[in-house]
Short mmCIF file of C-alpha atoms in Angstrom, two decimals:
data_model
loop_
_atom_site.label_atom_id
_atom_site.label_comp_id
_atom_site.label_asym_id
_atom_site.label_seq_id
_atom_site.Cartn_x
_atom_site.Cartn_y
_atom_site.Cartn_z
CA MET A 1 -65.32 -143.33 -225.49
CA LEU A 2 -66.85 -139.90 -224.72
CA ARG A 3 -69.98 -141.50 -223.69
CA LEU A 4 -67.96 -142.97 -220.96
CA LEU A 5 -67.25 -139.70 -219.63
CA SER A 6 -69.48 -137.75 -217.12
CA PRO A 7 -70.09 -134.23 -217.90
CA LEU A 8 -67.64 -132.44 -215.35
CA SER A 9 -65.13 -134.46 -217.01
CA ARG A 10 -65.68 -133.42 -220.59
CA CYS A 11 -65.89 -129.58 -219.19
CA SER A 12 -63.00 -130.02 -216.71
CA ALA A 13 -60.88 -132.10 -219.67
CA PHE A 14 -60.53 -128.43 -221.93
CA LYS A 15 -60.03 -125.70 -219.05
CA PRO A 16 -57.26 -124.98 -216.32
CA ASN A 17 -56.75 -127.36 -213.16
CA ILE A 18 -58.32 -123.79 -210.99
CA TRP A 19 -57.67 -126.48 -207.80
CA ASN A 20 -54.55 -127.17 -208.42
CA SER A 21 -53.27 -123.17 -209.00
CA ARG A 22 -55.29 -122.25 -205.99
CA SER A 23 -53.62 -124.45 -203.35
CA ARG A 24 -50.55 -123.68 -205.02
CA SER A 25 -51.01 -120.01 -204.23
CA GLU A 26 -51.49 -120.50 -200.34
CA SER A 27 -48.94 -122.73 -199.88
CA MET A 28 -46.73 -119.79 -200.98
CA LEU A 29 -47.84 -117.27 -198.87
CA ALA A 30 -47.88 -119.92 -195.83
CA SER A 31 -43.95 -120.09 -196.97
CA LEU A 32 -42.99 -116.41 -197.08
CA ARG A 33 -40.50 -115.42 -194.52
CA ASP A 34 -38.71 -111.90 -193.50
CA THR A 35 -35.39 -111.59 -194.53
CA LYS A 36 -32.58 -112.62 -192.25
CA GLY A 37 -32.08 -109.44 -189.78
CA SER A 38 -34.86 -107.10 -190.92
CA TYR A 39 -36.53 -108.20 -188.49
CA LYS A 40 -35.60 -108.27 -184.49
CA LYS A 41 -37.76 -109.38 -182.05
CA LEU A 42 -38.44 -107.17 -178.78
CA LYS A 43 -38.09 -108.68 -175.40
CA ARG A 44 -40.87 -109.45 -173.36
CA VAL A 45 -40.01 -109.27 -169.54
CA GLY A 46 -42.19 -110.16 -166.75
CA ARG A 47 -43.50 -113.34 -168.78
CA GLY A 48 -42.99 -116.21 -165.94
CA PRO A 49 -39.93 -118.16 -165.68
CA GLY A 50 -41.00 -120.26 -168.14
CA SER A 51 -40.16 -117.44 -170.48
CA GLY A 52 -36.33 -117.51 -169.28
CA MET A 53 -36.66 -113.55 -168.19
CA GLY A 54 -38.84 -114.02 -165.30
CA LYS A 55 -38.93 -113.17 -161.83
CA THR A 56 -37.29 -110.08 -162.12
CA SER A 57 -37.22 -109.20 -165.35
CA THR A 58 -33.66 -108.93 -166.34
CA ARG A 59 -33.33 -105.79 -163.50
CA GLY A 60 -31.42 -107.76 -160.66
CA HIS A 61 -32.15 -108.14 -157.39
CA LYS A 62 -33.41 -104.69 -155.23
CA GLY A 63 -31.33 -101.64 -155.59
CA GLN A 64 -32.60 -98.23 -157.23
CA LYS A 65 -32.12 -99.69 -161.08
CA ALA A 66 -34.43 -102.29 -159.87
CA ARG A 67 -37.25 -100.05 -158.70
CA SER A 68 -40.01 -98.58 -161.45
CA GLY A 69 -39.54 -94.70 -162.85
CA ASN A 70 -36.71 -92.74 -163.80
CA ARG A 71 -33.81 -95.32 -163.29
CA LYS A 72 -31.36 -92.42 -164.21
CA PRO A 73 -31.59 -89.59 -161.48
CA THR A 74 -30.68 -86.40 -162.60
CA PRO A 75 -27.57 -84.69 -161.87
CA VAL A 76 -28.43 -82.89 -158.75
CA PHE A 77 -29.69 -85.67 -157.10
CA GLU A 78 -27.92 -86.38 -153.79
CA GLY A 79 -29.21 -90.00 -152.59
CA GLY A 80 -31.97 -88.77 -150.66
CA GLN A 81 -30.50 -86.45 -148.60
CA THR A 82 -31.27 -82.62 -148.47
CA PRO A 83 -29.74 -81.06 -151.58
CA ILE A 84 -27.36 -78.45 -151.11
CA THR A 85 -30.21 -76.12 -153.33
CA ARG A 86 -32.78 -76.02 -150.19
CA LEU A 87 -29.45 -76.55 -147.46
CA PHE A 88 -28.37 -73.06 -147.75
CA PRO A 89 -30.50 -70.26 -148.57
CA LYS A 90 -30.71 -67.76 -151.49
CA VAL A 91 -29.08 -64.19 -150.72
CA GLY A 92 -28.42 -61.10 -153.12
CA PHE A 93 -29.54 -62.15 -156.63
CA LYS A 94 -27.65 -61.17 -160.24
CA ASN A 95 -28.80 -58.52 -162.36
CA PRO A 96 -29.41 -58.86 -165.51
CA ASN A 97 -29.32 -55.45 -166.98
CA ALA A 98 -25.89 -54.34 -165.24
CA LYS A 99 -23.09 -53.56 -167.55
CA CYS A 100 -19.61 -54.94 -166.76
CA LEU A 101 -17.34 -51.46 -167.89
CA SER A 102 -13.64 -51.36 -167.34
CA VAL A 103 -12.39 -48.14 -165.46
CA LEU A 104 -9.96 -46.04 -166.76
CA ASN A 105 -8.78 -42.88 -164.88
CA LEU A 106 -7.11 -39.49 -166.82
CA ASP A 107 -3.53 -39.83 -164.87
CA LYS A 108 -3.16 -43.82 -166.62
CA LEU A 109 -4.42 -41.60 -169.87
CA GLN A 110 -1.67 -39.05 -169.52
CA GLN A 111 0.97 -42.09 -168.58
CA TRP A 112 0.18 -43.56 -171.69
CA ILE A 113 0.47 -40.44 -173.58
CA ASP A 114 3.77 -39.32 -171.94
CA GLU A 115 5.13 -42.42 -172.52
CA GLY A 116 4.35 -42.33 -176.75
CA ARG A 117 1.44 -45.26 -176.29
CA LEU A 118 -0.86 -43.36 -177.47
CA ASP A 119 -1.20 -40.69 -179.59
CA ALA A 120 -3.03 -37.62 -178.10
CA SER A 121 -2.99 -35.84 -182.05
CA LYS A 122 -5.93 -38.76 -183.26
CA ARG A 123 -9.20 -40.02 -182.14
CA ILE A 124 -8.16 -42.15 -179.10
CA THR A 125 -10.70 -45.44 -179.22
CA MET A 126 -11.25 -47.88 -177.33
CA LYS A 127 -9.72 -50.26 -179.78
CA HIS A 128 -6.26 -47.97 -179.35
CA LEU A 129 -7.05 -48.94 -175.47
CA LEU A 130 -7.14 -51.88 -175.34
CA LYS A 131 -4.08 -52.73 -178.39
CA THR A 132 -1.97 -50.61 -176.12
CA ARG A 133 -3.11 -52.23 -172.61
CA CYS A 134 -3.92 -48.89 -171.17
CA VAL A 135 -7.42 -51.15 -170.90
CA HIS A 136 -6.83 -54.91 -170.10
CA VAL A 137 -10.07 -56.12 -170.27
CA ILE A 138 -13.36 -54.66 -172.32
CA LYS A 139 -16.66 -56.80 -171.41
CA ASP A 140 -19.40 -54.14 -172.44
CA GLY A 141 -17.21 -51.15 -172.81
CA VAL A 142 -15.06 -48.46 -170.97
CA LYS A 143 -15.86 -45.72 -168.58
CA LEU A 144 -13.72 -42.74 -168.26
CA LEU A 145 -13.22 -41.42 -164.61
CA GLY A 146 -11.44 -37.89 -163.30
CA ALA A 147 -9.76 -39.36 -160.96
CA HIS A 148 -6.15 -36.72 -160.82
CA ARG A 149 -7.74 -35.21 -163.46
CA LYS A 150 -5.28 -32.28 -162.99
CA ARG A 151 -2.41 -34.76 -164.33
CA LEU A 152 -4.04 -34.63 -167.90
CA LYS A 153 -2.77 -31.97 -169.29
CA SER A 154 -2.95 -32.52 -172.91
CA LYS A 155 -5.22 -31.90 -175.23
CA ILE A 156 -7.30 -34.93 -176.76
CA GLU A 157 -10.40 -36.63 -178.40
CA ILE A 158 -11.51 -40.01 -177.30
CA HIS A 159 -14.90 -42.01 -177.70
CA VAL A 160 -15.47 -44.33 -175.14
CA SER A 161 -18.78 -45.76 -173.44
CA GLN A 162 -19.37 -43.60 -170.77
CA ALA A 163 -17.33 -40.68 -168.67
CA SER A 164 -17.94 -38.89 -165.80
CA LYS A 165 -18.71 -35.29 -164.98
CA SER A 166 -15.27 -34.78 -163.60
CA ALA A 167 -13.12 -36.31 -166.64
CA ILE A 168 -15.78 -34.39 -169.12
CA GLY A 169 -15.08 -31.40 -168.07
CA ARG A 170 -11.46 -31.34 -167.41
CA ILE A 171 -11.17 -33.02 -171.10
CA GLU A 172 -13.06 -29.64 -172.66
CA TYR A 173 -11.45 -27.80 -170.11
CA LEU A 174 -8.17 -28.67 -171.90
CA GLY A 175 -9.82 -28.03 -175.53
CA GLY A 176 -10.31 -31.83 -175.97
CA LYS A 177 -13.71 -33.55 -177.40
CA ILE A 178 -15.52 -36.69 -175.56
CA VAL A 179 -18.64 -38.62 -177.15
CA CYS A 180 -19.82 -41.52 -175.38
CA GLU A 181 -21.06 -44.05 -178.00
CA TYR A 182 -22.80 -46.90 -177.70
CA TYR A 183 -22.28 -50.64 -178.78
CA ASN A 184 -24.18 -53.81 -178.28
CA LYS A 185 -22.27 -57.08 -177.69
CA LEU A 186 -22.32 -57.85 -181.83
CA ASN A 187 -20.61 -53.93 -182.23
CA LEU A 188 -17.84 -53.88 -179.47
CA ARG A 189 -16.37 -56.81 -180.96
CA ALA A 190 -16.71 -55.50 -184.35
CA LEU A 191 -14.51 -52.45 -183.06
CA LEU A 192 -11.73 -53.98 -180.90
CA LYS A 193 -11.43 -57.08 -183.46
CA PRO A 194 -12.48 -55.97 -186.75
CA GLU A 195 -10.56 -58.71 -188.40
CA LYS A 196 -12.92 -61.28 -187.29
CA PHE A 197 -15.70 -60.20 -189.77
CA ASN A 198 -16.23 -60.34 -193.72
CA VAL A 199 -18.63 -57.30 -193.42
CA LEU A 200 -18.99 -55.17 -190.33
CA PRO A 201 -22.61 -55.17 -189.11
CA ARG A 202 -24.61 -51.76 -188.76
CA ARG A 203 -24.13 -49.81 -185.86
CA ALA A 204 -27.68 -50.64 -183.81
CA MET A 205 -29.88 -48.17 -181.69
CA PRO A 206 -30.35 -48.42 -178.05
CA THR A 207 -33.59 -50.26 -177.06
CA HIS A 208 -33.27 -49.89 -173.29
CA LYS A 209 -34.95 -46.95 -171.89
CA ARG A 210 -31.83 -46.56 -169.85
CA ASP A 211 -29.44 -46.31 -172.62
CA ILE A 212 -31.69 -44.25 -174.65
CA GLU A 213 -31.29 -41.73 -171.99
CA TYR A 214 -28.08 -41.80 -171.43
CA TYR A 215 -26.73 -41.43 -174.67
CA THR A 216 -29.76 -38.89 -176.18
CA ASN A 217 -28.39 -36.30 -173.04
CA PRO A 218 -26.10 -34.02 -174.14
CA GLU A 219 -24.74 -33.55 -170.57
CA LYS A 220 -23.77 -36.79 -170.62
CA ARG A 221 -22.41 -36.46 -174.68
CA GLY A 222 -23.81 -38.83 -175.86
CA CYS A 223 -23.81 -39.89 -179.20
CA LEU A 224 -27.36 -39.61 -180.43
CA VAL A 225 -28.26 -35.81 -178.84
CA ASP A 226 -27.99 -35.25 -182.63
CA LYS A 227 -31.04 -38.19 -183.25
CA ARG A 228 -32.98 -37.22 -180.15
CA HIS A 229 -36.20 -37.00 -182.70
CA LEU A 230 -36.19 -40.88 -183.29
CA PHE A 231 -36.78 -41.59 -179.99
CA PRO A 232 -40.49 -39.29 -179.27
CA GLN A 233 -41.49 -40.76 -175.87
CA LEU A 234 -38.38 -39.12 -174.07
CA PRO A 235 -39.35 -36.00 -172.08
CA PRO A 236 -38.09 -32.66 -173.63
CA LEU A 237 -34.47 -31.55 -171.58
CA ASP A 238 -34.05 -28.76 -169.41
CA PRO A 239 -31.46 -25.86 -171.26
CA VAL A 240 -28.17 -26.93 -171.04
CA PRO A 241 -25.66 -23.60 -171.22
CA GLU A 242 -23.05 -24.13 -174.34
CA ASN A 243 -19.70 -23.94 -172.08
CA PRO A 244 -21.01 -25.55 -168.84
CA THR A 245 -17.14 -26.15 -167.68
CA GLN A 246 -15.95 -23.13 -168.91
CA ALA A 247 -14.87 -21.52 -165.38
CA MET A 248 -13.39 -25.09 -163.87
CA PRO A 249 -10.16 -24.40 -162.30
CA ASN A 250 -6.92 -25.57 -163.94
#
């Protein structure tokens, strides 16, 4: 029986059938498929009528949305007519460095003191002015003016953002004290509404040249007069008299 078998038959009788295993693996690779729902075919438009999405390529007939480019115009697009931004010329400008200071006159300050809303024996700050509605809105600070300054009869100590020369003279003539303090947005909010902060921020120093020159000037009663040495770029000040408002009329 062994003599009738060919040499190849005798060898394959004792070895696995590698040809059958290879064909089996090839058939498994050919039958692999993606999990259902894991792959989504893209919509191929513009491939002729036979594709089912030919001719207008799902864009409809004519119109703005059928054109190439941006299908959603910008909010300022007005349908092709001259936009309003080009129809009217520009007039004026807005100063980005301007400050919106609330104005307070000395006569109204004396009225609030007479009515008992403000205590002249204690320091008056912008928080007291806003709380007592002496000033209704404070955006960038309060500027004290000297309108009807002769009506002020009380000796007070007040801290505001800015003050006019006449207001400073009247307050110091009565023996009071006025200090112009610098506040940025954060520090001003911390002064007016300290309950909004878990930890109050540190006082910021002015960075603009205009603010530095104002709050380091003793004539303006700035709060940084004693810290003028921190700004070496400032020019030297002219000598200021000790009592410039001593001879001011009552």
